[in-house]
Amino acid sequence: MLVVLSLGAVTATAACGSEGTSSVSAVAAASPSSAPAALSITDPWVKTAKKGMTAAFGTLVNNSDSDVTVIAGSTPAAPMVELHEVVESKGKMVMRPKKGGFVVPAHGSHVLQPGGDHIMVMDVPSEIKPGSEVPFTLELKGGGTYTFTALGKDFAGAKENYQPGADMGGMDE
């Protein structure tokens, strides 16, 4: 059975820097049989960037009785998107593609956050400004997609710099 998921509700609160907060909630629409949608995301946001690389974050929520695995992503804001994790390797924190994708357990959640799992957005051709609405599509294992919109947000927190060759505060690509 194919379930179409769509953006259900968007709430935005303006934010500036790491002091403020912004909140955009994407809720999947229920299927015609009134069954709850399998996947949703709370507080999706994307780090502002002039160009180059950035990342998207939020909390994926699985409302179903089965695990959901996100295997890929895309956005019209950039030609290349990868699912990444941050792990320790030889005493350094490194970012790398997440093998197997993000598994969101049945009736559970999976946090996407700076310094952890995230949706890496590469080769961004134009500026993502504070308050920008950036659409994303996630591909799910077994077929199907989930779409949501992330809000552009200034963030200086975890000392990450998503530009190639930049000092990543102890984080390497």
CSV table of N, CA and C in Angstrom, one decimal:
chain,number,residue,atom,x,y,z
A,1,MET,N,0.9,-1.2,0.0
A,1,MET,CA,0.0,0.0,0.0
A,1,MET,C,0.9,1.2,0.0
A,2,LEU,N,0.6,2.1,-0.9
A,2,LEU,CA,1.4,3.4,-1.0
A,2,LEU,C,0.7,4.4,-0.2
A,3,VAL,N,1.4,5.0,0.7
A,3,VAL,CA,0.9,6.1,1.6
A,3,VAL,C,1.6,7.4,1.1
A,4,VAL,N,0.8,8.4,0.8
A,4,VAL,CA,1.4,9.7,0.4
A,4,VAL,C,1.5,10.6,1.7
A,5,LEU,N,2.7,11.1,1.9
A,5,LEU,CA,2.9,11.9,3.1
A,5,LEU,C,3.0,13.4,2.6
A,6,SER,N,2.5,14.3,3.3
A,6,SER,CA,2.6,15.7,2.9
A,6,SER,C,2.8,16.6,4.1
A,7,LEU,N,3.2,17.8,3.8
A,7,LEU,CA,3.4,18.8,4.9
A,7,LEU,C,2.0,19.1,5.5
A,8,GLY,N,1.9,19.0,6.8
A,8,GLY,CA,0.6,19.2,7.4
A,8,GLY,C,0.5,20.5,8.1
A,9,ALA,N,1.5,20.9,8.9
A,9,ALA,CA,1.4,22.1,9.6
A,9,ALA,C,2.7,22.8,9.7
A,10,VAL,N,2.8,24.0,9.6
A,10,VAL,CA,4.1,24.7,9.7
A,10,VAL,C,3.9,25.9,10.6
A,11,THR,N,4.7,26.0,11.6
A,11,THR,CA,4.7,27.1,12.6
A,11,THR,C,6.1,27.6,12.6
A,12,ALA,N,6.2,28.9,12.5
A,12,ALA,CA,7.6,29.5,12.5
A,12,ALA,C,7.6,30.6,13.5
A,13,THR,N,8.7,30.6,14.2
A,13,THR,CA,9.0,31.7,15.1
A,13,THR,C,10.4,32.2,14.7
A,14,ALA,N,10.5,33.5,14.4
A,14,ALA,CA,11.7,34.1,14.0
A,14,ALA,C,12.8,33.9,15.0
A,15,ALA,N,14.0,33.7,14.5
A,15,ALA,CA,15.1,33.5,15.4
A,15,ALA,C,16.4,34.2,14.8
A,16,CYS,N,17.3,34.5,15.7
A,16,CYS,CA,18.5,35.1,15.2
A,16,CYS,C,19.6,34.5,16.1
A,17,GLY,N,20.6,33.9,15.4
A,17,GLY,CA,21.8,33.3,16.1
A,17,GLY,C,21.4,32.1,17.0
A,18,SER,N,22.3,31.7,17.8
A,18,SER,CA,22.0,30.5,18.7
A,18,SER,C,21.2,30.9,19.9
A,19,GLU,N,21.0,32.1,20.1
A,19,GLU,CA,20.2,32.6,21.3
A,19,GLU,C,18.7,32.2,21.1
A,20,GLY,N,18.2,32.5,19.9
A,20,GLY,CA,16.8,32.3,19.7
A,20,GLY,C,16.4,30.9,19.3
A,21,THR,N,15.2,30.6,19.1
A,21,THR,CA,14.8,29.3,18.7
A,21,THR,C,13.8,29.5,17.5
A,22,SER,N,13.8,28.5,16.6
A,22,SER,CA,12.9,28.5,15.5
A,22,SER,C,12.2,27.2,15.5
A,23,SER,N,11.0,27.1,15.2
A,23,SER,CA,10.3,25.9,15.2
A,23,SER,C,9.4,25.7,14.0
A,24,VAL,N,9.6,24.7,13.3
A,24,VAL,CA,8.8,24.4,12.1
A,24,VAL,C,8.4,22.9,12.4
A,25,SER,N,7.2,22.6,12.4
A,25,SER,CA,6.7,21.2,12.6
A,25,SER,C,6.1,20.7,11.3
A,26,ALA,N,6.6,19.6,10.8
A,26,ALA,CA,6.0,19.0,9.6
A,26,ALA,C,5.3,17.7,10.1
A,27,VAL,N,4.0,17.6,9.8
A,27,VAL,CA,3.3,16.5,10.2
A,27,VAL,C,2.7,15.8,9.0
A,28,ALA,N,2.9,14.5,8.9
A,28,ALA,CA,2.4,13.8,7.7
A,28,ALA,C,0.9,13.6,7.8
A,29,ALA,N,0.3,13.8,6.6
A,29,ALA,CA,-1.1,13.6,6.5
A,29,ALA,C,-1.5,12.1,6.6
A,30,ALA,N,-2.6,11.9,7.2
A,30,ALA,CA,-3.1,10.5,7.3
A,30,ALA,C,-3.5,9.9,6.0
A,31,SER,N,-3.3,8.6,5.8
A,31,SER,CA,-3.7,8.0,4.6
A,31,SER,C,-5.3,8.0,4.5
A,32,PRO,N,-5.8,7.7,3.3
A,32,PRO,CA,-7.3,7.7,3.2
A,32,PRO,C,-8.0,6.7,4.1
A,33,SER,N,-7.3,5.7,4.6
A,33,SER,CA,-7.9,4.7,5.5
A,33,SER,C,-7.9,5.2,7.0
A,34,SER,N,-7.5,6.5,7.2
A,34,SER,CA,-7.4,7.1,8.5
A,34,SER,C,-6.3,6.5,9.4
A,35,ALA,N,-5.4,5.7,8.9
A,35,ALA,CA,-4.3,5.2,9.6
A,35,ALA,C,-3.3,6.3,9.9
A,36,PRO,N,-2.7,6.3,11.0
A,36,PRO,CA,-1.7,7.4,11.3
A,36,PRO,C,-0.5,7.2,10.3
A,37,ALA,N,0.0,8.4,9.9
A,37,ALA,CA,1.2,8.4,9.0
A,37,ALA,C,2.4,7.8,9.7
A,38,ALA,N,3.2,7.1,9.0
A,38,ALA,CA,4.4,6.5,9.6
A,38,ALA,C,5.4,7.5,10.1
A,39,LEU,N,5.7,8.5,9.3
A,39,LEU,CA,6.9,9.3,9.6
A,39,LEU,C,6.5,10.8,9.7
A,40,SER,N,7.1,11.5,10.6
A,40,SER,CA,6.9,13.0,10.7
A,40,SER,C,8.2,13.5,11.2
A,41,ILE,N,8.4,14.9,11.2
A,41,ILE,CA,9.6,15.5,11.7
A,41,ILE,C,9.2,16.7,12.6
A,42,THR,N,9.8,16.9,13.7
A,42,THR,CA,9.6,18.0,14.5
A,42,THR,C,10.8,19.0,14.5
A,43,ASP,N,10.5,20.2,14.5
A,43,ASP,CA,11.5,21.3,14.5
A,43,ASP,C,12.6,21.2,13.4
A,44,PRO,N,12.2,21.0,12.2
A,44,PRO,CA,13.2,20.9,11.1
A,44,PRO,C,13.8,22.2,10.8
A,45,TRP,N,15.1,22.3,10.7
A,45,TRP,CA,15.8,23.5,10.4
A,45,TRP,C,17.1,23.2,9.6
A,46,VAL,N,17.6,24.2,8.9
A,46,VAL,CA,18.8,24.1,8.1
A,46,VAL,C,19.7,25.3,8.4
A,47,LYS,N,21.0,25.0,8.6
A,47,LYS,CA,21.9,26.0,9.0
A,47,LYS,C,22.1,27.0,7.8
A,48,THR,N,22.0,28.3,8.1
A,48,THR,CA,22.2,29.2,7.0
A,48,THR,C,23.6,29.1,6.4
A,49,ALA,N,23.7,29.5,5.1
A,49,ALA,CA,25.0,29.4,4.5
A,49,ALA,C,25.0,30.3,3.3
A,50,LYS,N,26.1,30.9,3.0
A,50,LYS,CA,26.3,31.8,1.8
A,50,LYS,C,26.2,30.9,0.5
A,51,LYS,N,27.0,29.8,0.6
A,51,LYS,CA,27.0,28.8,-0.5
A,51,LYS,C,27.9,27.6,0.0
A,52,GLY,N,28.1,26.6,-0.8
A,52,GLY,CA,28.9,25.5,-0.4
A,52,GLY,C,28.2,24.4,0.3
A,53,MET,N,28.5,24.2,1.5
A,53,MET,CA,27.8,23.1,2.3
A,53,MET,C,27.1,23.6,3.5
A,54,THR,N,26.1,22.9,3.9
A,54,THR,CA,25.4,23.1,5.1
A,54,THR,C,24.7,21.8,5.6
A,55,ALA,N,23.8,21.9,6.5
A,55,ALA,CA,23.2,20.6,7.0
A,55,ALA,C,21.8,21.0,7.5
A,56,ALA,N,20.9,19.9,7.5
A,56,ALA,CA,19.6,20.1,8.0
A,56,ALA,C,19.4,19.1,9.2
A,57,PHE,N,18.6,19.6,10.2
A,57,PHE,CA,18.4,18.9,11.5
A,57,PHE,C,16.9,18.9,11.9
A,58,GLY,N,16.6,18.1,12.9
A,58,GLY,CA,15.3,18.0,13.4
A,58,GLY,C,15.2,16.6,14.1
A,59,THR,N,14.0,16.3,14.5
A,59,THR,CA,13.7,14.9,15.1
A,59,THR,C,12.7,14.2,14.2
A,60,LEU,N,13.2,13.1,13.6
A,60,LEU,CA,12.3,12.2,12.9
A,60,LEU,C,11.5,11.3,13.9
A,61,VAL,N,10.2,11.2,13.7
A,61,VAL,CA,9.3,10.5,14.6
A,61,VAL,C,8.6,9.5,13.8
A,62,ASN,N,8.6,8.2,14.3
A,62,ASN,CA,7.9,7.1,13.6
A,62,ASN,C,6.7,6.7,14.4
A,63,ASN,N,5.5,6.9,13.8
A,63,ASN,CA,4.3,6.6,14.5
A,63,ASN,C,3.7,5.2,14.1
A,64,SER,N,4.5,4.4,13.5
A,64,SER,CA,4.0,3.1,13.1
A,64,SER,C,4.5,1.9,14.0
A,65,ASP,N,4.1,0.7,13.6
A,65,ASP,CA,4.5,-0.5,14.4
A,65,ASP,C,5.8,-1.1,13.8
A,66,SER,N,6.3,-0.5,12.8
A,66,SER,CA,7.5,-1.1,12.1
A,66,SER,C,8.6,0.0,12.1
A,67,ASP,N,9.9,-0.4,12.1
A,67,ASP,CA,11.0,0.5,11.9
A,67,ASP,C,10.8,1.2,10.5
A,68,VAL,N,11.3,2.4,10.4
A,68,VAL,CA,11.3,3.1,9.1
A,68,VAL,C,12.8,3.5,8.9
A,69,THR,N,13.3,3.2,7.7
A,69,THR,CA,14.7,3.6,7.4
A,69,THR,C,14.7,4.6,6.3
A,70,VAL,N,15.4,5.7,6.6
A,70,VAL,CA,15.6,6.8,5.6
A,70,VAL,C,16.9,6.5,4.9
A,71,ILE,N,16.8,6.3,3.5
A,71,ILE,CA,18.0,5.9,2.8
A,71,ILE,C,18.7,7.0,2.0
A,72,ALA,N,18.0,8.0,1.7
A,72,ALA,CA,18.5,9.1,0.9
A,72,ALA,C,17.7,10.4,1.1
A,73,GLY,N,18.2,11.5,0.6
A,73,GLY,CA,17.5,12.7,0.6
A,73,GLY,C,17.8,13.6,-0.6
A,74,SER,N,16.9,14.6,-0.8
A,74,SER,CA,17.1,15.6,-1.9
A,74,SER,C,16.5,16.9,-1.5
A,75,THR,N,16.9,17.9,-2.2
A,75,THR,CA,16.3,19.3,-2.0
A,75,THR,C,16.6,20.1,-3.3
A,76,PRO,N,15.6,20.9,-3.7
A,76,PRO,CA,15.9,21.7,-4.8
A,76,PRO,C,16.9,22.8,-4.5
A,77,ALA,N,17.3,23.0,-3.3
A,77,ALA,CA,18.3,24.0,-2.9
A,77,ALA,C,19.7,23.6,-3.2
A,78,ALA,N,19.9,22.3,-3.5
A,78,ALA,CA,21.3,21.9,-3.8
A,78,ALA,C,21.3,20.6,-4.7
A,79,PRO,N,22.3,20.4,-5.5
A,79,PRO,CA,22.3,19.2,-6.3
A,79,PRO,C,22.7,17.9,-5.6
A,80,MET,N,23.2,18.0,-4.4
A,80,MET,CA,23.7,16.8,-3.7
A,80,MET,C,23.4,16.8,-2.3
A,81,VAL,N,22.8,15.7,-1.8
A,81,VAL,CA,22.4,15.6,-0.4
A,81,VAL,C,22.9,14.2,0.0
A,82,GLU,N,23.5,14.1,1.2
A,82,GLU,CA,23.9,12.8,1.8
A,82,GLU,C,23.4,12.7,3.3
A,83,LEU,N,23.2,11.5,3.7
A,83,LEU,CA,22.9,11.3,5.1
A,83,LEU,C,24.2,11.1,5.8
A,84,HIS,N,24.5,11.9,6.8
A,84,HIS,CA,25.8,11.8,7.5
A,84,HIS,C,25.7,11.5,9.0
A,85,GLU,N,26.8,11.0,9.5
A,85,GLU,CA,27.0,10.8,11.0
A,85,GLU,C,28.3,11.4,11.4
A,86,VAL,N,28.4,11.7,12.7
A,86,VAL,CA,29.7,12.1,13.2
A,86,VAL,C,30.1,11.1,14.2
A,87,VAL,N,31.3,10.6,14.0
A,87,VAL,CA,31.9,9.5,14.9
A,87,VAL,C,33.3,9.8,15.3
A,88,GLU,N,33.8,9.2,16.3
A,88,GLU,CA,35.2,9.3,16.7
A,88,GLU,C,36.0,8.3,15.9
A,89,SER,N,37.1,8.8,15.4
A,89,SER,CA,38.1,8.0,14.6
A,89,SER,C,39.5,8.5,14.9
A,90,LYS,N,40.3,7.6,15.5
A,90,LYS,CA,41.7,7.9,15.9
A,90,LYS,C,41.8,9.2,16.7
A,91,GLY,N,40.9,9.4,17.7
A,91,GLY,CA,40.9,10.5,18.6
A,91,GLY,C,40.3,11.8,18.0
A,92,LYS,N,39.8,11.8,16.8
A,92,LYS,CA,39.2,13.0,16.2
A,92,LYS,C,37.7,12.7,15.9
A,93,MET,N,36.9,13.7,15.9
A,93,MET,CA,35.5,13.6,15.4
A,93,MET,C,35.5,13.8,13.9
A,94,VAL,N,34.9,12.8,13.2
A,94,VAL,CA,34.8,12.9,11.7
A,94,VAL,C,33.4,12.8,11.3
A,95,MET,N,33.1,13.5,10.2
A,95,MET,CA,31.8,13.3,9.5
A,95,MET,C,32.0,12.3,8.4
A,96,ARG,N,31.0,11.4,8.2
A,96,ARG,CA,31.1,10.5,7.1
A,96,ARG,C,29.6,10.1,6.7
A,97,PRO,N,29.5,9.6,5.5
A,97,PRO,CA,28.1,9.1,5.1
A,97,PRO,C,27.7,8.0,6.0
A,98,LYS,N,26.4,8.0,6.4
A,98,LYS,CA,25.8,7.0,7.3
A,98,LYS,C,25.4,5.7,6.5
A,99,LYS,N,26.2,4.7,6.7
A,99,LYS,CA,25.9,3.4,6.0
A,99,LYS,C,24.5,2.9,6.5
A,100,GLY,N,23.7,2.5,5.5
A,100,GLY,CA,22.4,2.0,5.8
A,100,GLY,C,21.3,3.0,6.1
A,101,GLY,N,21.7,4.3,6.2
A,101,GLY,CA,20.7,5.4,6.5
A,101,GLY,C,20.4,5.5,7.9
A,102,PHE,N,19.3,6.3,8.2
A,102,PHE,CA,18.8,6.6,9.5
A,102,PHE,C,17.7,5.6,9.8
A,103,VAL,N,17.8,4.8,10.8
A,103,VAL,CA,16.7,3.9,11.3
A,103,VAL,C,15.9,4.6,12.4
A,104,VAL,N,14.6,4.8,12.1
A,104,VAL,CA,13.7,5.4,13.1
A,104,VAL,C,12.9,4.2,13.6
A,105,PRO,N,13.1,3.8,14.9
A,105,PRO,CA,12.4,2.7,15.5
A,105,PRO,C,10.9,2.8,15.6
A,106,ALA,N,10.2,1.7,15.5
A,106,ALA,CA,8.8,1.7,15.7
A,106,ALA,C,8.4,2.5,16.9
A,107,HIS,N,7.5,3.4,16.8
A,107,HIS,CA,7.0,4.3,17.9
A,107,HIS,C,8.1,5.0,18.6
A,108,GLY,N,9.2,5.3,17.8
A,108,GLY,CA,10.3,6.0,18.4
A,108,GLY,C,10.7,7.2,17.6
A,109,SER,N,11.9,7.7,17.9
A,109,SER,CA,12.4,8.9,17.1
A,109,SER,C,13.9,8.7,16.9
A,110,HIS,N,14.4,9.6,16.0
A,110,HIS,CA,15.8,9.6,15.6
A,110,HIS,C,16.2,11.1,15.5
A,111,VAL,N,17.1,11.5,16.4
A,111,VAL,CA,17.5,13.0,16.4
A,111,VAL,C,18.6,13.2,15.4
A,112,LEU,N,18.3,14.3,14.6
A,112,LEU,CA,19.3,14.9,13.7
A,112,LEU,C,19.8,16.2,14.3
A,113,GLN,N,21.1,16.2,14.6
A,113,GLN,CA,21.6,17.4,15.4
A,113,GLN,C,23.0,17.7,15.0
A,114,PRO,N,23.4,19.0,15.2
A,114,PRO,CA,24.8,19.3,15.0
A,114,PRO,C,25.7,18.5,15.9
A,115,GLY,N,26.8,17.9,15.3
A,115,GLY,CA,27.7,17.1,16.0
A,115,GLY,C,27.2,15.6,16.1
A,116,GLY,N,26.1,15.3,15.4
A,116,GLY,CA,25.6,13.9,15.3
A,116,GLY,C,25.1,13.6,13.9
A,117,ASP,N,24.1,12.8,13.8
A,117,ASP,CA,23.5,12.5,12.5
A,117,ASP,C,22.9,13.7,12.0
A,118,HIS,N,23.0,13.9,10.6
A,118,HIS,CA,22.4,15.1,10.0
A,118,HIS,C,22.2,14.8,8.5
A,119,ILE,N,21.5,15.7,7.9
A,119,ILE,CA,21.3,15.6,6.4
A,119,ILE,C,22.2,16.7,5.8
A,120,MET,N,23.3,16.2,5.2
A,120,MET,CA,24.3,17.0,4.6
A,120,MET,C,23.9,17.6,3.2
A,121,VAL,N,23.9,18.9,3.1
A,121,VAL,CA,23.5,19.5,1.8
A,121,VAL,C,24.8,20.1,1.2
A,122,MET,N,25.1,19.6,0.0
A,122,MET,CA,26.4,20.0,-0.6
A,122,MET,C,26.2,20.7,-1.9
A,123,ASP,N,27.2,21.5,-2.2
A,123,ASP,CA,27.2,22.3,-3.5
A,123,ASP,C,26.0,23.3,-3.6
A,124,VAL,N,25.7,23.9,-2.4
A,124,VAL,CA,24.6,24.9,-2.4
A,124,VAL,C,25.0,26.1,-3.3
A,125,PRO,N,24.2,26.4,-4.3
A,125,PRO,CA,24.6,27.4,-5.3
A,125,PRO,C,24.3,28.8,-4.8
A,126,SER,N,23.3,29.0,-3.9
A,126,SER,CA,23.0,30.4,-3.5
A,126,SER,C,22.6,30.4,-2.0
A,127,GLU,N,22.6,31.6,-1.5
A,127,GLU,CA,22.5,31.7,0.0
A,127,GLU,C,21.2,31.2,0.6
A,128,ILE,N,21.4,30.5,1.7
A,128,ILE,CA,20.2,30.1,2.5
A,128,ILE,C,20.2,31.0,3.7
A,129,LYS,N,19.2,31.9,3.7
A,129,LYS,CA,19.2,33.0,4.7
A,129,LYS,C,18.3,32.6,5.9
A,130,PRO,N,18.5,33.3,7.0
A,130,PRO,CA,17.6,33.1,8.1
A,130,PRO,C,16.1,33.2,7.7
A,131,GLY,N,15.3,32.3,8.1
A,131,GLY,CA,13.9,32.4,7.7
A,131,GLY,C,13.5,31.7,6.4
A,132,SER,N,14.6,31.4,5.6
A,132,SER,CA,14.3,30.7,4.3
A,132,SER,C,13.6,29.4,4.5
A,133,GLU,N,12.7,29.0,3.6
A,133,GLU,CA,12.0,27.8,3.7
A,133,GLU,C,12.6,26.8,2.7
A,134,VAL,N,13.2,25.7,3.1
A,134,VAL,CA,13.9,24.8,2.3
A,134,VAL,C,13.2,23.5,2.2
A,135,PRO,N,12.6,23.1,1.1
A,135,PRO,CA,11.9,21.8,1.0
A,135,PRO,C,12.9,20.6,0.9
A,136,PHE,N,12.6,19.5,1.5
A,136,PHE,CA,13.4,18.3,1.5
A,136,PHE,C,12.5,17.1,1.1
A,137,THR,N,13.0,16.1,0.5
A,137,THR,CA,12.3,14.9,0.2
A,137,THR,C,13.3,13.8,0.7
A,138,LEU,N,12.7,12.9,1.6
A,138,LEU,CA,13.5,11.8,2.1
A,138,LEU,C,13.0,10.5,1.4
A,139,GLU,N,13.9,9.7,1.0
A,139,GLU,CA,13.6,8.4,0.4
A,139,GLU,C,13.6,7.3,1.5
A,140,LEU,N,12.6,6.5,1.5
A,140,LEU,CA,12.5,5.4,2.5
A,140,LEU,C,12.8,4.1,1.9
A,141,LYS,N,13.4,3.2,2.8
A,141,LYS,CA,13.7,1.8,2.4
A,141,LYS,C,12.4,1.1,2.1
A,142,GLY,N,12.3,0.4,1.0
A,142,GLY,CA,11.1,-0.3,0.6
A,142,GLY,C,10.2,0.6,-0.3
A,143,GLY,N,10.6,1.7,-0.6
A,143,GLY,CA,9.8,2.6,-1.5
A,143,GLY,C,9.1,3.7,-0.7
A,144,GLY,N,8.7,4.7,-1.3
A,144,GLY,CA,8.0,5.8,-0.7
A,144,GLY,C,8.9,6.9,-0.3
A,145,THR,N,8.3,8.1,-0.1
A,145,THR,CA,9.1,9.3,0.2
A,145,THR,C,8.3,10.0,1.3
A,146,TYR,N,9.0,10.9,2.0
A,146,TYR,CA,8.5,11.8,3.0
A,146,TYR,C,9.0,13.2,2.7
A,147,THR,N,8.1,14.2,2.6
A,147,THR,CA,8.6,15.6,2.3
A,147,THR,C,8.3,16.5,3.5
A,148,PHE,N,9.2,17.4,3.7
A,148,PHE,CA,9.0,18.4,4.8
A,148,PHE,C,9.8,19.7,4.4
A,149,THR,N,9.5,20.8,5.1
A,149,THR,CA,10.2,22.0,4.8
A,149,THR,C,10.9,22.4,6.1
A,150,ALA,N,12.2,22.8,5.9
A,150,ALA,CA,13.1,23.2,7.0
A,150,ALA,C,13.3,24.7,7.0
A,151,LEU,N,13.3,25.3,8.1
A,151,LEU,CA,13.5,26.8,8.2
A,151,LEU,C,15.0,27.1,8.3
A,152,GLY,N,15.5,28.1,7.5
A,152,GLY,CA,16.9,28.5,7.7
A,152,GLY,C,17.1,29.2,9.0
A,153,LYS,N,18.2,28.8,9.7
A,153,LYS,CA,18.5,29.4,11.0
A,153,LYS,C,20.0,29.6,11.2
A,154,ASP,N,20.3,30.8,11.7
A,154,ASP,CA,21.7,31.0,12.0
A,154,ASP,C,22.1,30.1,13.2
A,155,PHE,N,23.2,29.5,13.2
A,155,PHE,CA,23.6,28.6,14.3
A,155,PHE,C,25.1,28.6,14.4
A,156,ALA,N,25.7,28.9,15.5
A,156,ALA,CA,27.1,28.9,15.8
A,156,ALA,C,27.5,27.9,16.8
A,157,GLY,N,26.6,27.0,17.2
A,157,GLY,CA,26.8,26.2,18.4
A,157,GLY,C,27.9,25.2,18.4
A,158,ALA,N,27.9,24.1,17.6
A,158,ALA,CA,28.8,23.0,17.8
A,158,ALA,C,30.1,23.2,17.1
A,159,LYS,N,30.5,24.4,16.7
A,159,LYS,CA,31.8,24.7,16.0
A,159,LYS,C,31.9,24.0,14.7
A,160,GLU,N,30.9,23.5,14.1
A,160,GLU,CA,31.0,22.9,12.8
A,160,GLU,C,31.0,24.0,11.7
A,161,ASN,N,31.8,23.7,10.7
A,161,ASN,CA,31.9,24.6,9.5
A,161,ASN,C,31.8,23.6,8.4
A,162,TYR,N,30.7,23.7,7.6
A,162,TYR,CA,30.4,22.7,6.6
A,162,TYR,C,31.0,23.1,5.2
A,163,GLN,N,32.1,23.9,5.3
A,163,GLN,CA,32.8,24.2,4.0
A,163,GLN,C,34.0,23.3,3.9
A,164,PRO,N,34.3,22.9,2.6
A,164,PRO,CA,35.5,22.0,2.4
A,164,PRO,C,36.8,22.6,2.9
A,165,GLY,N,37.6,21.8,3.5
A,165,GLY,CA,38.9,22.2,4.0
A,165,GLY,C,38.9,23.2,5.1
A,166,ALA,N,37.8,23.5,5.7
A,166,ALA,CA,37.7,24.5,6.8
A,166,ALA,C,38.1,23.8,8.1
A,167,ASP,N,38.6,24.6,9.1
A,167,ASP,CA,38.8,24.0,10.4
A,167,ASP,C,37.4,23.7,11.0
A,168,MET,N,37.2,22.5,11.4
A,168,MET,CA,35.9,22.1,11.9
A,168,MET,C,35.9,21.9,13.4
A,169,GLY,N,36.8,22.6,14.1
A,169,GLY,CA,36.8,22.6,15.5
A,169,GLY,C,37.0,21.2,16.0
A,170,GLY,N,38.0,20.5,15.4
A,170,GLY,CA,38.3,19.1,15.8
A,170,GLY,C,37.5,18.1,15.0
A,171,MET,N,36.7,18.6,14.0
A,171,MET,CA,35.9,17.7,13.2
A,171,MET,C,36.4,17.7,11.8
A,172,ASP,N,36.7,16.5,11.2
A,172,ASP,CA,37.2,16.4,9.9
A,172,ASP,C,36.2,15.7,9.0
A,173,GLU,N,36.2,15.9,7.7
A,173,GLU,CA,35.3,15.2,6.8
A,173,GLU,C,35.9,13.9,6.5
